[in-house]
XYZ file of C-alpha atoms in Angstrom:
290
model
C 70.084 0.050 4.916
C 74.176 -0.232 5.746
C 74.579 0.296 9.907
C 77.602 1.113 11.286
C 78.648 -0.339 14.912
C 80.883 1.397 17.065
C 80.958 1.062 21.312
C 82.809 0.708 24.249
C 84.910 -2.891 25.832
C 83.242 -2.566 28.787
C 79.621 -4.409 27.844
C 80.201 -8.305 30.020
C 77.267 -7.263 31.612
C 75.427 -6.545 28.423
C 76.399 -9.445 26.303
C 74.264 -11.864 26.292
C 71.795 -8.258 24.444
C 73.847 -7.785 22.508
C 74.610 -10.627 20.741
C 71.090 -11.777 20.493
C 70.682 -7.349 19.614
C 73.015 -8.712 17.041
C 71.109 -12.282 15.273
C 68.236 -9.827 15.823
C 69.894 -7.509 13.967
C 71.007 -10.006 10.827
C 67.021 -10.891 10.008
C 66.144 -7.684 9.743
C 67.687 -7.813 6.379
C 70.168 -4.394 6.911
C 73.948 -4.498 5.728
C 76.120 -3.757 8.797
C 79.803 -2.869 9.570
C 81.213 -2.658 13.016
C 84.012 -1.256 13.960
C 87.554 -2.345 14.299
C 88.358 -2.872 18.151
C 84.698 -3.157 19.426
C 84.649 -6.530 16.719
C 87.946 -7.445 18.222
C 86.318 -7.004 21.692
C 83.354 -8.820 20.539
C 85.527 -12.223 19.061
C 87.322 -12.482 22.325
C 84.246 -12.403 25.014
C 81.210 -14.069 23.277
C 84.328 -17.052 21.916
C 83.101 -16.349 18.516
C 82.398 -13.257 15.671
C 79.525 -11.107 16.285
C 76.932 -11.531 13.188
C 78.347 -8.585 11.235
C 78.379 -7.945 7.119
C 82.284 -6.087 6.873
C 84.764 -5.298 9.795
C 85.661 -1.808 8.799
C 89.250 -0.156 9.572
C 89.458 3.231 10.680
C 87.309 6.796 9.597
C 87.359 6.357 5.957
C 83.020 4.275 5.683
C 80.473 5.571 5.061
C 76.306 4.069 6.419
C 72.649 4.905 6.458
C 72.939 5.412 10.513
C 75.605 4.937 13.443
C 74.889 3.331 16.343
C 76.738 3.948 19.208
C 76.636 1.271 22.773
C 78.149 2.067 25.426
C 77.762 5.948 27.919
C 78.005 8.969 26.609
C 81.273 8.605 26.683
C 81.151 6.351 23.720
C 78.782 8.437 22.298
C 81.462 11.664 21.898
C 84.232 9.001 20.778
C 80.993 7.799 17.766
C 81.282 11.725 17.492
C 83.836 11.903 16.192
C 85.284 8.075 14.572
C 81.395 9.973 12.264
C 82.649 13.347 12.258
C 81.683 15.606 9.619
C 79.715 12.326 7.387
C 76.219 13.535 8.230
C 75.150 9.786 9.871
C 72.866 9.900 12.355
C 73.931 8.699 15.384
C 71.790 6.772 17.461
C 72.730 6.143 21.610
C 72.089 2.583 23.468
C 72.587 3.113 26.494
C 74.307 0.465 28.339
C 76.276 2.720 30.560
C 75.642 4.837 33.621
C 73.083 8.513 32.650
C 73.255 8.364 29.269
C 71.572 11.884 27.672
C 72.958 10.433 24.395
C 72.741 7.664 25.081
C 69.653 7.581 25.394
C 67.991 3.862 24.206
C 68.011 0.521 26.509
C 70.006 -2.382 24.411
C 66.765 -4.222 25.284
C 64.540 -1.509 23.179
C 67.392 -1.355 20.863
C 65.988 -2.910 17.906
C 62.361 -0.743 18.840
C 64.634 1.776 17.796
C 66.616 0.286 14.874
C 63.013 -0.622 13.274
C 61.942 3.018 14.105
C 64.548 3.751 12.033
C 63.968 2.262 9.064
C 60.782 3.405 8.897
C 61.414 6.757 9.315
C 59.121 6.964 12.581
C 62.010 8.601 14.463
C 62.576 12.457 14.752
C 66.333 13.214 14.066
C 68.139 16.227 15.974
C 71.617 19.004 14.948
C 73.683 19.288 17.037
C 76.262 22.117 16.815
C 80.516 21.670 17.490
C 82.790 23.834 18.856
C 85.368 24.082 16.463
C 89.043 24.911 17.704
C 92.676 26.501 16.111
C 95.326 26.790 18.132
C 97.081 29.948 15.464
C 99.634 28.937 13.652
C 99.847 25.707 14.890
C 97.850 22.649 14.196
C 95.936 20.236 17.296
C 97.069 16.447 17.752
C 93.642 15.905 18.549
C 90.149 15.222 16.639
C 89.862 19.504 17.298
C 86.160 19.557 18.000
C 83.194 19.538 20.432
C 80.089 18.299 21.419
C 80.047 18.665 24.908
C 82.203 21.204 25.293
C 86.406 22.384 25.414
C 87.677 22.522 28.995
C 91.183 25.593 29.561
C 92.644 23.701 32.761
C 94.411 24.260 35.287
C 98.098 21.875 35.600
C 98.984 19.875 38.591
C 101.216 22.071 40.377
C 99.816 25.652 39.178
C 97.014 27.601 42.026
C 95.023 29.540 38.840
C 95.305 30.279 36.090
C 94.183 33.859 34.412
C 92.172 33.063 30.860
C 92.103 36.686 29.021
C 88.877 35.979 26.500
C 87.551 38.609 23.578
C 84.584 37.712 21.770
C 84.381 38.298 18.378
C 87.239 40.697 18.981
C 85.938 42.609 22.356
C 86.966 42.500 25.636
C 84.586 40.107 27.743
C 86.774 39.525 30.879
C 89.911 37.966 32.149
C 88.691 34.759 34.086
C 90.921 34.018 37.787
C 90.353 30.732 38.369
C 90.514 27.369 38.082
C 89.675 26.976 34.428
C 86.569 27.853 32.041
C 84.611 26.031 30.543
C 82.466 26.492 27.763
C 80.061 24.639 26.928
C 77.994 23.987 23.934
C 73.532 23.484 24.431
C 74.327 19.593 24.312
C 76.657 19.310 27.657
C 75.426 22.575 29.350
C 74.148 19.052 31.384
C 77.774 17.770 31.992
C 80.581 19.545 33.321
C 78.983 22.940 33.238
C 76.925 22.535 35.441
C 79.198 21.150 37.761
C 79.842 23.735 38.432
C 76.829 25.422 38.447
C 76.450 26.891 34.722
C 72.527 26.685 33.266
C 71.195 24.004 31.780
C 70.301 25.067 28.124
C 68.344 23.086 25.583
C 70.484 20.925 22.973
C 69.166 22.416 19.734
C 69.947 26.032 21.127
C 71.965 28.759 19.264
C 74.491 29.399 21.888
C 77.403 28.330 23.710
C 77.402 29.208 27.811
C 80.110 30.489 29.226
C 81.508 28.990 32.495
C 83.993 29.909 35.344
C 85.438 26.923 36.907
C 85.934 28.138 40.843
C 86.245 31.286 40.015
C 88.579 34.046 42.057
C 85.522 36.352 42.362
C 81.763 36.718 42.376
C 80.897 38.963 39.895
C 82.073 36.102 37.700
C 79.428 34.652 36.409
C 78.327 31.892 33.538
C 77.365 33.496 30.643
C 74.876 32.325 27.499
C 76.287 34.564 24.640
C 75.387 33.213 20.533
C 77.043 30.229 18.696
C 77.488 32.757 15.984
C 80.210 34.203 17.802
C 84.010 33.604 18.175
C 85.493 33.798 21.239
C 89.693 34.154 21.349
C 90.569 32.689 25.190
C 94.785 33.674 26.291
C 96.024 31.691 29.551
C 98.685 32.089 31.972
C 99.731 30.726 34.469
C 102.392 32.647 37.723
C 102.855 28.926 39.239
C 103.380 27.053 35.896
C 105.185 27.264 32.082
C 101.084 25.319 30.445
C 97.943 24.504 31.220
C 95.275 21.588 29.960
C 92.784 21.914 27.177
C 90.239 19.343 27.342
C 87.652 18.473 24.022
C 85.299 16.294 25.073
C 87.980 14.244 28.041
C 90.615 14.838 24.622
C 93.538 17.023 27.239
C 96.430 18.576 25.243
C 99.154 20.689 27.918
C 100.136 23.976 25.625
C 102.892 26.467 26.978
C 101.258 28.853 28.716
C 100.150 31.952 26.294
C 99.139 29.247 23.565
C 96.158 31.190 22.040
C 93.682 29.610 21.669
C 90.624 30.690 18.675
C 87.281 28.692 19.448
C 83.707 29.369 16.603
C 80.963 26.941 15.620
C 81.813 24.016 13.247
C 81.600 24.887 10.110
C 78.810 21.024 10.229
C 76.757 19.021 13.405
C 76.444 16.117 14.867
C 72.959 14.107 13.056
C 71.412 12.277 17.093
C 68.663 9.998 16.358
C 65.576 10.308 18.976
C 62.357 8.487 19.885
C 59.808 9.552 17.655
C 57.806 10.235 21.981
C 61.409 11.045 23.576
C 61.731 14.778 24.226
C 64.354 16.803 26.021
C 62.011 17.744 28.953
C 61.745 14.250 29.666
C 65.365 13.586 29.610
C 65.941 16.259 32.718
C 62.371 15.000 34.604
C 63.648 11.444 34.184
C 67.408 12.036 35.287
C 67.451 14.756 36.826
C 64.328 14.392 38.642
C 63.561 17.733 37.348
C 61.024 19.533 39.791
C 60.470 16.072 41.552
C 59.505 16.986 44.519
C 60.734 14.296 47.598
C 58.369 15.959 50.298
């Protein structure tokens, strides 16, 4: 099996575990490749090269499994690294909460063995595709969590005119607007009062940020819908668009088109790991503190 590893450079508290994991991984008779910047970081942090077979430069690689070492932000960047290759991603959590990166580093080897023995589950997660008609986007134009339309710091409010499948939906007067995938529903969407969606559901959630009208509530729509947005702002000539935290600044009036991406991200889950258990463990869902 060929395994590709991507990680962040905030592993100082986990260096011993990571070095042990890589050594044990080599004992499984698998071919291990590591993304170049993570490899260079570990070389400096460990004082010697980590045990890998090769180093990956850029996005031109293939593997049977990708490991994301970090938190959920690292998992989102790993998704962009893997892109449309169809490689399943296993999230190894060395961060904080860890919805996507759900496997503790001390259990990483056991989880890789489950993958090798075909004892795991692989879930397909949908992505939002973002288009600006008539121009290119200066970043990976997909979002696994959400696309957020945000006001500039100088703007008091923005107006977002929204259409679904070319039919008028609403004109949102707010601090911003979030279009979330089911995967991202427990993130930014949840913080503004949006609903939690089961991660493999075929829906999007449209949630305003600090709407200036009580009639503007989060809305669940089918993910086959095409969402068109046009943003205006009285106090600014620009607005911001965030794709999983990757920010763009666009002139007001620039239209956006959001639709279902032509590929999905495959997420490796332990055989006994389910969304309901994640809710109970991470969000204390249904827990009575009395």
